[in-house]
XYZ file of C-alpha atoms in Angstrom:
766
model
C 4.827 18.903 -38.056
C 3.423 20.871 -41.369
C -0.513 20.022 -41.649
C -1.694 18.479 -45.014
C -5.100 17.595 -46.706
C -4.670 13.496 -46.562
C -6.042 11.259 -50.237
C -9.358 12.322 -50.972
C -9.738 8.551 -51.759
C -13.090 7.360 -49.092
C -10.332 4.967 -46.889
C -9.207 8.205 -44.856
C -11.246 9.944 -43.504
C -8.591 11.870 -41.686
C -5.999 14.419 -42.009
C -1.795 13.047 -41.710
C 1.080 14.807 -39.913
C 3.764 15.307 -41.009
C 7.461 17.658 -39.882
C 7.439 21.440 -39.336
C 4.202 21.779 -37.271
C 5.187 23.673 -33.829
C 3.804 22.457 -30.746
C 1.823 24.976 -29.807
C 0.057 24.429 -33.115
C -0.135 20.725 -33.006
C -1.212 21.364 -29.635
C -4.030 23.389 -31.208
C -5.141 21.183 -34.057
C -5.252 18.634 -31.154
C -7.586 20.262 -28.917
C -9.520 21.361 -31.787
C -10.215 17.345 -33.032
C -10.582 15.514 -29.916
C -12.565 18.417 -28.419
C -15.686 16.745 -28.931
C -14.822 13.587 -27.538
C -13.151 14.079 -24.164
C -12.998 15.864 -20.550
C -11.120 19.149 -20.209
C -7.733 19.087 -19.479
C -5.403 21.685 -19.007
C -4.999 24.179 -21.632
C -2.210 26.358 -19.877
C 0.889 24.890 -20.297
C 2.972 27.167 -18.421
C 0.380 28.479 -15.651
C -1.627 25.009 -14.648
C -4.268 24.757 -12.635
C -2.007 23.131 -9.469
C 0.553 25.668 -9.822
C -0.749 28.773 -7.814
C 2.652 30.617 -8.846
C 4.279 32.812 -11.618
C 6.387 30.312 -13.122
C 9.594 32.568 -13.410
C 9.459 32.881 -10.047
C 12.073 30.723 -7.418
C 9.381 29.504 -4.903
C 6.656 27.476 -6.272
C 2.962 27.029 -4.090
C 1.234 23.676 -5.192
C -2.249 22.844 -4.710
C -3.491 19.380 -5.025
C -7.205 18.472 -3.670
C -6.638 19.651 0.011
C -2.204 19.159 -0.577
C -0.190 22.009 -0.802
C 3.574 21.628 -1.446
C 5.153 24.667 -1.172
C 9.572 24.160 -3.482
C 12.163 26.903 -3.233
C 14.251 26.472 -5.851
C 16.875 28.721 -3.825
C 19.274 25.177 -2.704
C 22.963 24.378 -3.307
C 24.524 22.156 -5.044
C 28.256 21.092 -5.292
C 30.186 20.949 -8.828
C 33.105 18.281 -9.554
C 35.233 20.297 -7.938
C 33.834 20.189 -4.317
C 32.991 24.160 -5.298
C 29.220 25.049 -4.145
C 26.893 26.639 -6.628
C 23.349 27.963 -6.182
C 20.578 26.643 -8.519
C 19.063 29.779 -9.118
C 22.340 31.928 -9.764
C 21.882 33.626 -12.904
C 24.758 30.987 -15.073
C 22.074 28.397 -13.725
C 18.751 29.714 -15.238
C 18.939 27.410 -17.872
C 19.612 24.328 -15.625
C 16.591 25.434 -12.869
C 14.091 25.898 -16.267
C 14.816 22.505 -16.711
C 13.752 21.610 -13.649
C 10.594 23.703 -13.482
C 9.861 22.651 -16.727
C 10.362 18.951 -16.116
C 7.493 19.814 -13.103
C 5.034 21.136 -15.804
C 5.103 18.618 -19.000
C 3.844 16.220 -16.133
C 0.452 17.961 -16.081
C 1.001 18.868 -20.224
C -1.789 16.868 -22.629
C -0.099 16.541 -25.309
C 2.975 14.537 -22.817
C -0.463 12.838 -20.954
C -2.261 11.763 -24.466
C -4.699 14.576 -23.981
C -6.696 12.505 -20.736
C -7.780 14.528 -18.219
C -5.760 12.410 -15.031
C -6.940 12.609 -11.830
C -5.183 14.928 -8.938
C -3.799 11.562 -7.569
C -2.610 10.561 -10.814
C -1.054 14.107 -10.925
C 0.344 14.237 -7.705
C 2.406 10.720 -8.261
C 4.099 11.970 -11.264
C 5.090 15.364 -9.422
C 6.549 13.315 -6.547
C 8.290 10.725 -8.842
C 9.872 14.278 -10.581
C 10.577 14.987 -7.603
C 12.549 12.120 -6.873
C 14.534 12.643 -9.650
C 15.971 16.098 -9.203
C 16.655 15.878 -5.633
C 18.692 12.558 -6.746
C 20.199 14.784 -9.301
C 20.734 17.220 -6.529
C 22.511 14.836 -4.221
C 24.854 13.757 -6.878
C 25.689 16.490 -8.690
C 29.236 16.580 -8.141
C 29.804 12.889 -9.892
C 27.468 13.781 -12.449
C 28.562 17.401 -13.193
C 25.547 18.871 -12.827
C 27.905 22.840 -12.861
C 27.564 21.482 -16.532
C 23.832 21.425 -16.378
C 23.779 18.357 -19.364
C 26.482 18.852 -21.801
C 28.047 15.510 -20.621
C 25.293 12.864 -20.213
C 25.482 10.026 -22.470
C 23.519 7.432 -22.199
C 26.118 5.911 -20.132
C 24.777 8.333 -17.902
C 21.521 7.865 -18.001
C 21.756 4.131 -17.146
C 24.302 4.720 -14.133
C 21.691 6.943 -12.699
C 18.833 4.641 -12.968
C 20.841 1.574 -11.548
C 22.301 3.447 -9.056
C 18.739 4.921 -8.169
C 17.440 1.237 -8.121
C 19.731 -0.519 -6.691
C 17.784 -0.244 -2.725
C 14.261 -1.636 -2.330
C 12.616 1.677 -3.402
C 12.973 4.570 -5.380
C 13.030 7.062 -1.959
C 15.682 5.132 0.311
C 17.667 5.073 -3.395
C 17.487 8.316 -3.726
C 17.831 9.248 -0.258
C 19.790 6.775 1.567
C 19.481 8.246 4.951
C 22.061 5.755 6.229
C 24.899 6.140 3.951
C 24.564 9.952 4.387
C 24.486 9.860 7.898
C 27.888 7.651 8.515
C 29.142 10.656 5.310
C 28.037 13.150 7.590
C 29.611 11.474 11.215
C 32.400 10.989 9.468
C 33.352 14.512 7.952
C 32.562 16.175 11.004
C 33.496 13.933 14.902
C 36.812 15.792 14.434
C 35.095 19.162 15.094
C 34.700 17.336 19.719
C 37.911 15.928 21.119
C 37.658 13.053 22.444
C 37.321 13.830 26.721
C 33.892 16.183 24.666
C 32.700 12.778 23.231
C 32.710 10.831 25.937
C 31.275 14.115 28.715
C 28.422 13.863 26.077
C 27.790 10.439 25.900
C 27.689 10.228 29.614
C 25.160 12.842 29.622
C 23.407 11.086 27.311
C 23.228 7.843 28.823
C 21.251 9.398 31.749
C 19.020 11.148 29.862
C 17.973 8.113 27.881
C 18.582 5.185 31.203
C 21.418 3.360 28.432
C 23.618 0.845 30.327
C 26.680 3.480 29.248
C 29.752 1.781 31.114
C 28.273 -1.680 28.467
C 28.213 0.057 25.231
C 31.844 1.641 25.522
C 32.960 -1.520 26.458
C 31.397 -3.553 23.431
C 31.659 -0.636 20.975
C 34.308 2.584 22.326
C 33.386 3.674 18.457
C 30.177 3.669 18.440
C 29.881 5.611 21.939
C 32.061 8.542 20.457
C 29.328 8.670 17.710
C 26.688 8.761 20.263
C 28.460 11.131 21.424
C 28.611 13.667 18.776
C 25.101 12.948 17.766
C 24.127 14.791 21.141
C 26.687 17.584 21.101
C 23.836 18.353 17.859
C 20.466 17.983 19.164
C 19.916 14.855 16.924
C 17.807 12.994 19.179
C 14.043 13.046 19.564
C 13.240 13.918 22.946
C 9.999 14.263 23.795
C 7.929 10.790 25.146
C 4.969 10.860 23.340
C 6.399 11.402 19.451
C 7.062 7.840 17.900
C 10.413 8.704 16.856
C 11.683 9.344 20.577
C 15.508 8.156 21.159
C 15.972 7.765 17.626
C 17.176 10.871 15.298
C 14.547 13.187 14.619
C 13.315 14.455 11.320
C 13.786 18.360 11.929
C 17.589 17.026 12.312
C 17.846 14.722 9.070
C 15.985 17.166 6.841
C 18.237 19.805 7.603
C 21.644 18.377 7.806
C 20.936 15.423 4.959
C 18.282 17.246 3.037
C 18.869 21.232 3.454
C 19.494 21.715 -0.309
C 16.749 19.476 -2.074
C 13.252 20.347 -3.108
C 11.247 17.446 -2.047
C 13.719 16.106 0.566
C 11.449 18.256 3.902
C 8.625 16.204 3.363
C 10.323 12.696 3.033
C 9.280 10.156 5.445
C 12.638 9.119 7.179
C 13.866 5.601 8.839
C 14.420 5.719 12.554
C 17.912 3.851 11.765
C 17.764 1.162 14.578
C 21.928 1.700 15.176
C 21.611 5.093 16.412
C 18.294 4.596 18.611
C 19.160 4.842 22.539
C 15.069 4.718 23.439
C 13.983 1.939 25.802
C 12.261 -1.298 23.021
C 12.335 1.151 20.112
C 12.893 -1.350 17.198
C 9.629 -0.806 15.136
C 6.464 1.475 14.557
C 4.919 1.764 17.258
C 1.389 1.414 15.966
C 2.241 -2.493 16.386
C 3.704 -4.169 19.014
C 5.957 -6.185 16.209
C 7.456 -6.414 12.681
C 4.479 -6.744 10.114
C 4.759 -10.666 9.456
C 6.504 -10.417 5.021
C 3.025 -11.740 3.704
C 3.451 -9.229 0.567
C 5.791 -9.923 -1.963
C 7.150 -6.396 -2.079
C 9.244 -7.293 1.074
C 11.524 -9.057 -1.610
C 14.156 -7.136 -2.148
C 14.249 -5.032 -5.492
C 12.113 -3.184 -7.929
C 9.613 -4.487 -9.874
C 9.315 -3.818 -13.721
C 6.395 -1.457 -13.845
C 7.324 0.388 -11.078
C 10.869 0.869 -13.407
C 8.804 1.626 -16.508
C 7.325 4.331 -15.050
C 9.885 6.267 -13.484
C 12.123 5.459 -16.665
C 9.195 6.870 -18.784
C 9.538 10.095 -16.011
C 13.458 10.578 -16.671
C 12.656 9.947 -20.557
C 10.152 13.287 -20.514
C 13.813 14.969 -20.254
C 14.458 13.870 -24.054
C 11.005 17.047 -24.852
C 12.040 19.511 -21.926
C 14.057 21.665 -25.078
C 11.242 21.898 -26.764
C 8.610 22.428 -24.090
C 10.553 25.199 -22.720
C 10.050 26.757 -25.984
C 6.418 26.149 -25.492
C 6.355 28.179 -22.256
C 9.041 30.297 -23.021
C 11.710 29.544 -20.315
C 15.234 29.214 -22.084
C 16.786 25.619 -21.164
C 19.679 23.907 -20.739
C 20.509 21.546 -24.259
C 19.578 18.183 -23.128
C 20.681 15.553 -25.537
C 17.409 13.616 -26.402
C 19.135 10.788 -28.208
C 20.314 9.648 -25.012
C 16.951 7.940 -23.286
C 16.697 4.566 -25.708
C 14.697 1.791 -24.501
C 16.511 0.422 -21.061
C 15.540 -2.476 -19.166
C 15.458 -2.971 -15.803
C 17.516 -6.567 -16.528
C 19.961 -4.774 -17.924
C 20.420 -2.418 -15.319
C 20.921 -4.567 -12.092
C 22.778 -7.689 -10.567
C 19.676 -8.855 -8.954
C 16.847 -10.085 -11.698
C 13.809 -7.592 -11.154
C 10.695 -8.579 -8.956
C 7.349 -9.763 -9.979
C 4.736 -6.692 -8.904
C 3.747 -7.449 -5.751
C 0.820 -9.145 -5.145
C 0.085 -10.215 -1.055
C 0.337 -13.497 -0.572
C -2.722 -15.405 0.208
C -3.601 -16.662 4.258
C -5.225 -19.691 4.849
C -8.858 -20.821 6.569
C -6.989 -21.210 9.681
C -5.359 -18.227 10.007
C -8.587 -16.493 9.185
C -11.843 -18.298 10.308
C -10.792 -18.042 14.097
C -10.320 -14.126 14.207
C -14.010 -13.901 12.387
C -15.430 -16.236 15.473
C -13.254 -13.652 17.690
C -14.812 -10.375 15.836
C -17.956 -11.413 16.147
C -17.569 -12.662 19.448
C -15.585 -9.021 20.252
C -18.696 -7.389 19.163
C -21.277 -9.272 20.890
C -20.199 -8.352 24.305
C -18.134 -5.301 24.269
C -19.495 -3.202 21.862
C -22.422 -1.386 23.292
C -19.957 -0.886 26.454
C -17.082 0.690 24.418
C -19.265 2.560 22.332
C -21.029 3.840 24.728
C -18.411 4.975 26.666
C -16.258 6.376 23.909
C -20.128 8.731 23.146
C -20.264 9.486 27.127
C -16.624 11.170 26.825
C -16.446 12.943 23.250
C -20.021 14.721 23.924
C -18.752 16.108 26.830
C -15.336 16.502 26.016
C -14.967 20.212 24.417
C -16.576 21.514 27.309
C -15.071 20.005 30.315
C -11.685 21.093 28.789
C -12.741 24.347 28.124
C -13.763 24.389 32.247
C -10.395 23.067 32.913
C -7.467 22.046 30.460
C -6.844 18.898 28.542
C -4.241 17.783 30.468
C -6.586 17.767 33.361
C -9.557 15.880 31.578
C -7.704 13.048 29.965
C -5.860 12.325 33.348
C -8.743 12.386 35.944
C -11.608 14.614 34.250
C -12.739 11.414 32.212
C -13.563 9.048 34.902
C -16.437 9.914 35.920
C -18.265 9.349 32.904
C -17.272 5.948 32.610
C -19.918 3.340 32.934
C -20.224 0.828 36.298
C -19.741 -2.128 33.290
C -16.071 0.194 31.681
C -15.056 -0.060 35.044
C -15.764 -3.252 35.746
C -14.030 -4.424 32.103
C -11.099 -2.797 33.491
C -10.658 0.562 31.683
C -8.538 2.754 33.462
C -6.789 5.541 31.020
C -8.839 6.917 27.764
C -5.252 5.899 26.444
C -1.998 5.181 26.628
C 1.497 6.614 25.449
C 3.195 4.322 23.148
C 6.055 4.768 25.586
C 4.006 2.974 28.714
C 6.109 -0.209 30.000
C 3.846 -3.004 29.522
C 2.291 -1.567 27.272
C -0.264 -4.040 25.152
C -0.373 -6.081 28.070
C -2.306 -3.230 29.573
C -4.460 -3.084 26.614
C -5.406 -6.818 26.403
C -6.193 -6.224 29.879
C -8.922 -3.811 28.703
C -7.526 -1.056 30.076
C -7.380 1.185 27.082
C -10.581 2.659 26.379
C -9.006 4.268 23.085
C -7.577 1.127 22.271
C -10.545 -1.148 22.745
C -12.623 1.504 20.401
C -10.117 0.454 17.899
C -9.946 -3.370 18.182
C -13.556 -2.720 18.047
C -13.673 -1.043 14.188
C -10.815 -3.654 13.398
C -13.187 -6.211 14.125
C -16.124 -5.346 12.034
C -13.669 -4.417 9.157
C -12.111 -8.233 8.798
C -15.533 -9.285 9.123
C -16.859 -7.161 6.702
C -13.850 -7.554 4.665
C -13.461 -11.148 4.771
C -17.215 -12.201 3.660
C -18.113 -9.299 1.409
C -14.382 -8.557 -0.677
C -14.443 -4.928 -0.911
C -10.856 -3.071 -1.605
C -9.563 -1.450 1.691
C -10.313 2.196 -0.232
C -13.773 0.684 -0.685
C -14.371 0.354 3.048
C -12.260 2.721 4.270
C -15.193 5.617 2.267
C -18.246 3.988 3.781
C -20.515 6.225 3.791
C -20.507 7.015 7.705
C -24.263 7.014 8.278
C -26.210 5.018 4.593
C -23.728 2.443 4.021
C -26.847 0.276 2.961
C -29.984 -0.419 1.990
C -33.247 -0.268 2.394
C -31.650 2.906 4.536
C -33.341 3.536 7.883
C -34.024 -0.017 8.856
C -32.340 -2.097 11.478
C -31.685 -5.468 10.065
C -32.191 -7.325 12.882
C -35.823 -5.756 13.509
C -36.191 -7.218 9.300
C -34.185 -11.041 9.853
C -36.507 -12.108 6.494
C -34.709 -8.666 4.980
C -32.343 -8.948 1.815
C -30.050 -5.906 2.465
C -27.425 -4.621 0.296
C -23.627 -3.370 0.906
C -23.406 0.863 -0.749
C -20.165 1.572 -2.128
C -17.910 3.649 -4.162
C -16.265 0.956 -6.931
C -12.280 1.230 -6.955
C -11.753 -0.014 -9.821
C -13.911 2.595 -12.450
C -14.673 5.989 -13.199
C -13.445 8.974 -15.113
C -11.982 12.027 -14.158
C -13.607 14.910 -14.013
C -11.924 18.739 -12.995
C -8.924 16.639 -11.466
C -11.375 14.620 -9.212
C -12.067 11.209 -10.146
C -15.946 10.566 -10.451
C -16.782 6.501 -9.672
C -19.164 4.133 -10.492
C -21.868 3.172 -6.883
C -22.190 -0.866 -7.063
C -24.006 -2.837 -4.044
C -23.658 -5.828 -3.424
C -25.825 -8.761 -0.865
C -24.538 -8.561 2.426
C -25.260 -10.604 5.152
C -28.188 -10.013 7.768
C -25.684 -9.977 10.750
C -23.070 -8.238 9.309
C -25.350 -5.469 7.946
C -26.971 -5.603 11.461
C -23.804 -4.382 13.010
C -22.974 -2.566 10.115
C -26.410 -0.243 10.844
C -24.765 -0.132 14.879
C -22.374 1.757 13.499
C -24.342 3.694 11.173
C -26.081 4.548 14.739
C -23.304 5.580 16.354
C -21.951 7.795 14.095
C -25.419 9.862 14.150
C -25.184 10.011 17.720
C -21.737 11.908 16.995
C -23.076 13.724 14.694
C -26.005 15.296 17.017
C -23.144 15.820 20.056
C -21.885 18.540 17.303
C -19.024 16.031 17.642
C -18.304 15.813 13.583
C -18.898 19.093 12.543
C -15.480 19.775 12.273
C -15.271 17.003 9.205
C -15.693 16.996 6.062
C -15.113 13.490 4.551
C -15.802 10.844 7.262
C -16.121 7.772 6.548
C -18.378 4.804 8.481
C -14.599 3.923 10.055
C -13.255 6.940 11.682
C -9.734 7.486 13.887
C -9.646 8.468 17.365
C -6.979 10.406 19.119
C -6.478 10.328 22.962
C -3.790 13.324 22.720
C -6.237 15.319 21.591
C -9.985 14.167 22.518
C -10.528 14.438 19.151
C -12.311 12.122 16.175
C -11.340 12.523 12.486
C -11.833 11.422 9.410
C -10.861 7.707 8.885
C -8.448 7.074 5.941
C -5.952 3.875 4.853
C -3.507 4.398 7.491
C -5.577 4.605 10.162
C -7.829 1.360 8.725
C -4.659 -0.672 8.970
C -4.294 0.279 12.220
C -7.925 -1.015 13.281
C -6.720 -3.707 12.247
C -3.563 -3.911 13.782
C -5.074 -3.367 17.182
C -7.689 -6.126 16.476
C -4.435 -8.890 15.835
C -2.069 -7.114 18.542
C -5.024 -7.659 21.379
C -6.230 -11.389 20.028
C -2.555 -12.188 19.851
C -2.562 -14.192 16.181
C 0.427 -16.052 15.072
C 4.390 -14.468 15.867
C 7.786 -15.723 15.085
C 11.161 -15.010 14.829
C 12.399 -14.330 11.514
C 15.771 -15.479 10.590
C 17.465 -12.287 11.065
C 16.363 -13.057 14.584
C 13.654 -10.324 14.206
C 10.238 -11.117 16.327
C 7.009 -10.860 13.352
C 3.489 -10.760 14.052
C 0.949 -11.842 11.380
C -1.190 -8.723 10.758
C -3.800 -8.780 7.999
C -4.272 -6.330 5.979
C -7.849 -6.364 3.744
C -6.504 -7.415 0.567
C -5.146 -10.670 1.952
C -8.733 -11.133 3.602
C -9.921 -10.333 -0.482
C -8.053 -12.788 -1.657
C -9.048 -15.440 0.782
C -12.637 -15.049 -0.293
C -11.914 -15.503 -3.328
C -9.512 -18.510 -3.012
C -12.248 -19.752 -1.126
C -15.344 -19.386 -3.713
C -13.028 -20.089 -6.768
C -12.032 -23.054 -5.241
C -14.800 -24.464 -3.610
C -17.638 -23.286 -6.643
C -14.979 -23.608 -9.903
C -15.211 -22.047 -13.173
C -18.870 -21.939 -13.452
C -19.038 -19.354 -10.572
C -16.740 -17.400 -12.030
C -19.140 -14.600 -13.453
C -20.840 -14.853 -10.051
C -17.774 -13.986 -7.882
C -16.472 -11.335 -11.250
C -19.610 -9.735 -10.526
C -19.581 -9.573 -6.586
C -15.729 -7.933 -6.434
C -16.634 -5.641 -8.814
C -13.724 -7.061 -11.460
C -14.901 -5.495 -15.343
C -12.032 -8.052 -16.258
C -12.614 -11.167 -15.499
C -8.929 -12.091 -16.334
C -7.976 -10.010 -13.301
C -9.744 -12.983 -10.968
C -6.806 -15.044 -11.762
C -4.258 -13.012 -10.423
C -6.469 -13.773 -6.950
C -6.095 -16.878 -7.811
C -2.542 -17.541 -8.350
C 0.988 -16.828 -6.328
C 3.366 -15.188 -8.337
C 5.966 -17.821 -7.782
C 4.221 -22.144 -7.065
C 4.444 -22.306 -3.355
C 3.284 -25.499 -0.950
C -0.577 -23.777 -0.871
C -1.232 -23.124 -4.276
C 0.172 -26.651 -5.058
C -2.131 -28.016 -2.536
C -5.198 -25.897 -3.276
C -4.530 -27.107 -7.058
C -3.721 -30.319 -6.888
C -7.348 -30.525 -4.026
C -8.913 -28.838 -7.514
C -7.613 -31.458 -9.160
C -9.111 -34.641 -7.677
C -12.316 -33.070 -7.160
C -12.331 -31.909 -11.598
C -11.002 -35.884 -12.084
C -15.015 -37.092 -11.051
C -16.271 -33.814 -11.880
C -15.439 -34.369 -15.316
C -15.200 -30.074 -15.497
C -11.916 -29.860 -16.318
C -10.118 -29.894 -19.868
C -6.887 -32.245 -20.486
C -7.866 -34.996 -17.326
C -7.182 -37.636 -20.250
C -3.479 -37.381 -20.578
C -3.037 -36.759 -16.585
C -4.902 -40.759 -16.198
C -1.741 -41.825 -18.869
C 0.848 -39.819 -16.451
C -0.286 -41.649 -13.332
C -0.586 -44.197 -14.238
C 3.163 -43.607 -15.417
C 4.592 -42.545 -12.328
C 2.565 -45.654 -10.173
C 3.391 -48.346 -13.019
C -0.612 -49.009 -12.800
C -2.428 -51.320 -15.799
C -5.917 -49.002 -15.106
C -7.024 -46.142 -12.921
C -10.440 -45.773 -10.896
C -11.561 -42.392 -9.581
C -13.740 -42.403 -6.495
C -16.137 -39.398 -4.664
C -15.303 -38.878 -0.988
C -18.819 -40.478 -0.406
C -18.270 -44.028 -2.304
C -15.095 -44.394 -0.129
C -17.072 -43.895 3.309
C -19.660 -46.159 2.024
C -17.476 -48.868 0.881
C -16.102 -48.133 4.980
C -18.921 -48.671 5.866
C -19.887 -51.919 3.805
C -16.169 -52.621 5.432
C -15.175 -53.359 1.918
C -12.651 -51.179 2.765
C -10.927 -52.250 6.114
C -9.007 -49.587 7.765
C -6.201 -49.466 10.826
C -7.311 -51.015 14.313
C -5.869 -47.604 15.462
C -8.603 -45.536 13.205
C -12.142 -44.268 15.162
C -12.949 -42.751 12.094
C -12.854 -41.530 8.741
C -12.103 -37.615 7.835
C -12.759 -38.609 4.021
C -9.796 -36.475 3.234
C -7.542 -37.733 4.830
C -8.555 -41.480 3.720
C -4.602 -42.614 2.193
C -4.843 -43.187 -0.849
C -6.445 -39.898 -1.363
C -3.409 -38.387 0.457
C -0.467 -39.826 -1.388
C -2.944 -39.059 -4.852
C -2.236 -35.410 -3.125
C 0.730 -36.254 -1.911
C 1.676 -37.130 -5.939
C 0.114 -34.346 -7.952
C 1.342 -32.017 -5.477
C 4.753 -33.408 -6.452
C 4.164 -33.139 -9.851
C 3.197 -29.986 -9.467
C 6.051 -28.149 -7.977
C 8.386 -29.916 -10.644
C 6.494 -28.366 -13.834
C 4.723 -31.730 -14.464
C 1.672 -30.407 -13.806
C -0.029 -27.107 -14.105
C -3.016 -26.491 -13.287
C -4.322 -23.064 -15.658
C -6.807 -20.928 -17.028
C -7.800 -20.197 -20.372
C -9.841 -17.509 -21.500
C -12.262 -17.301 -24.123
C -14.512 -14.541 -26.004
C -17.823 -16.047 -27.732
C -20.990 -14.159 -29.424
C -23.919 -14.833 -27.476
C -27.602 -15.835 -29.561
C -27.881 -11.831 -29.403
C -24.814 -10.733 -30.626
C -22.967 -9.512 -27.588
C -18.548 -10.729 -26.558
C -18.986 -12.285 -23.708
C -15.574 -13.367 -22.255
C -15.691 -17.578 -20.650
C -13.181 -19.061 -18.796
C -12.042 -22.708 -18.466
C -9.972 -24.393 -15.942
C -7.449 -26.214 -18.381
C -4.535 -29.448 -17.269
C -1.430 -28.977 -18.871
C 1.130 -31.388 -18.898
C 4.948 -31.634 -19.955
C 5.944 -35.353 -20.806
C 9.133 -35.712 -19.398
């Protein structure tokens, strides 16, 4: 692009860019133009700060925050004729350089809109790029990769994307472990004769307690496959490993993904068909499989995620000029083949909407809040004190004896009599322990009780404060509430606030995100619980137990295997909630596939529950208060928390109840039309609305007579109310009625713009 001066008229105060300027000239000019307005960003295209190696090397060291990744480009791929090609061979250097530039371009200012991006965002971009590169390497034969990109056309891109998104997630689409292991077995099982396979299977059966005769009779082919896998040392045999009895990660990675850039770091499925461990059918951090309350459980890829991956793939169209910029000769890529492609044109099934967690009702949440409070009040002091007793002496005692001796016997003398009376017998159980969760519910596992205790506080804070999970994970371990250093129990009239970093605001600076710190009112009783946790963390700090931790939060993670306390993170936060749900045995059921599932409560569900209760109880006039409390910068974001993606029973019921309230309060626009619809629906000439209180008074005055079976009246269950409610739900379900929020920006007297929303009844006459 060439730079020419624009018109001298006052309307044109900027310079026009036209064809002719080189990428480096364009970058330098753009940098000069915006340097006074934006934070610094990467200025070296070929040597960004995250790359710790020279770009010409065939092994890269990447560092983003504390994460380090080694990428080895010395990998093989299959040609279209089945021959083995090496990516670093001289004839494929241009192809190799395409992959290198594809990674480098992710942080290029020319491709980030000259915005400084956080390490978290950059990590996702690089990871998605590695997924796509691995997909190309794993499908090199079909893509004729030895010819580089010469044969690529628009159909190639469409085929690539459609196959990639035929699975539930991109990682499944790329690595497709189940299909690849089946192909590997089919190709290699013939190396062994039937006798060898049978002997191997019998040995495997003895090792893992299998009913070999039953398996041979029921599925002889499976017994041969299991024998083959045993000969290949494919099974994880360590009992303390979560994959015990399943195909080991090392085997899968070495066998299937040795010639990929990122396959060695991806979490791979356990493949139940080839599992030989007793009772192993799901993640061992919880008793049951998660109840699918998330919309992401639905099969398919969201439009939003599809656009992210598509955009990443389309960056190939800029690889050649970028390669010139960083002085790497790249294989030619035709940019015209990357035209706009929609997800619906690729897939047989429609794209799902962006996954949002479905709200759980009061009947699920309120009893657990009660359980949480009671558990903390009854057991917190005992559990925290005994955990402290053991952690404070563990390092010294382990040095004197051994870790194994202390975790098996030595800890017992540090348990209080009250702890033993409660039932505590061990510091922790291995996941392979028989009757594990019944023993845990009998209070035998100290560290599990600690997880339950943390889960109880997480649930209480989550349900009453409506914070995002990341905000709770990052709560300060010693100063999460203000005023500081005051026990709320001693000042019951004092107002307290929860201090947190707003996860939906902040700026990227130096690869890190500097977030806005906020405070919100918190109930005194809950502040007192948090204060108790702060005191516990301070005592551990005084014992030197926390000295090795850099980013400690209020909630921590305990490992009985190492007797060490670790920083809490999103994974340990979820584990604590799972422990709570398993201890109190939240609802379970058997799904259509015969899988037993449990409702494991998640923080986002609690946040939505809070919003739903607040929103519908107080109406839209309280939306500004709710927006403030939930720390949303945009008032319209609230609607995402109160409207499910599809009209379900919960939403229709809530909408119908809100309509009836709105009839009396006259705070919903368009209610006049509702009267017309109801008259037509029931063939009425007139319609009168009455409140619960008025109906109750009429009953007391015997103006309304109840059936003799009624001993008392619950206003919400008054039969005409129920009929109206049911009818409104039916109209909502058929699409005749809908309750929507409408947003308007108004200017106040002081000249400030403010977003206002109104609750509007929408109707369609049929």
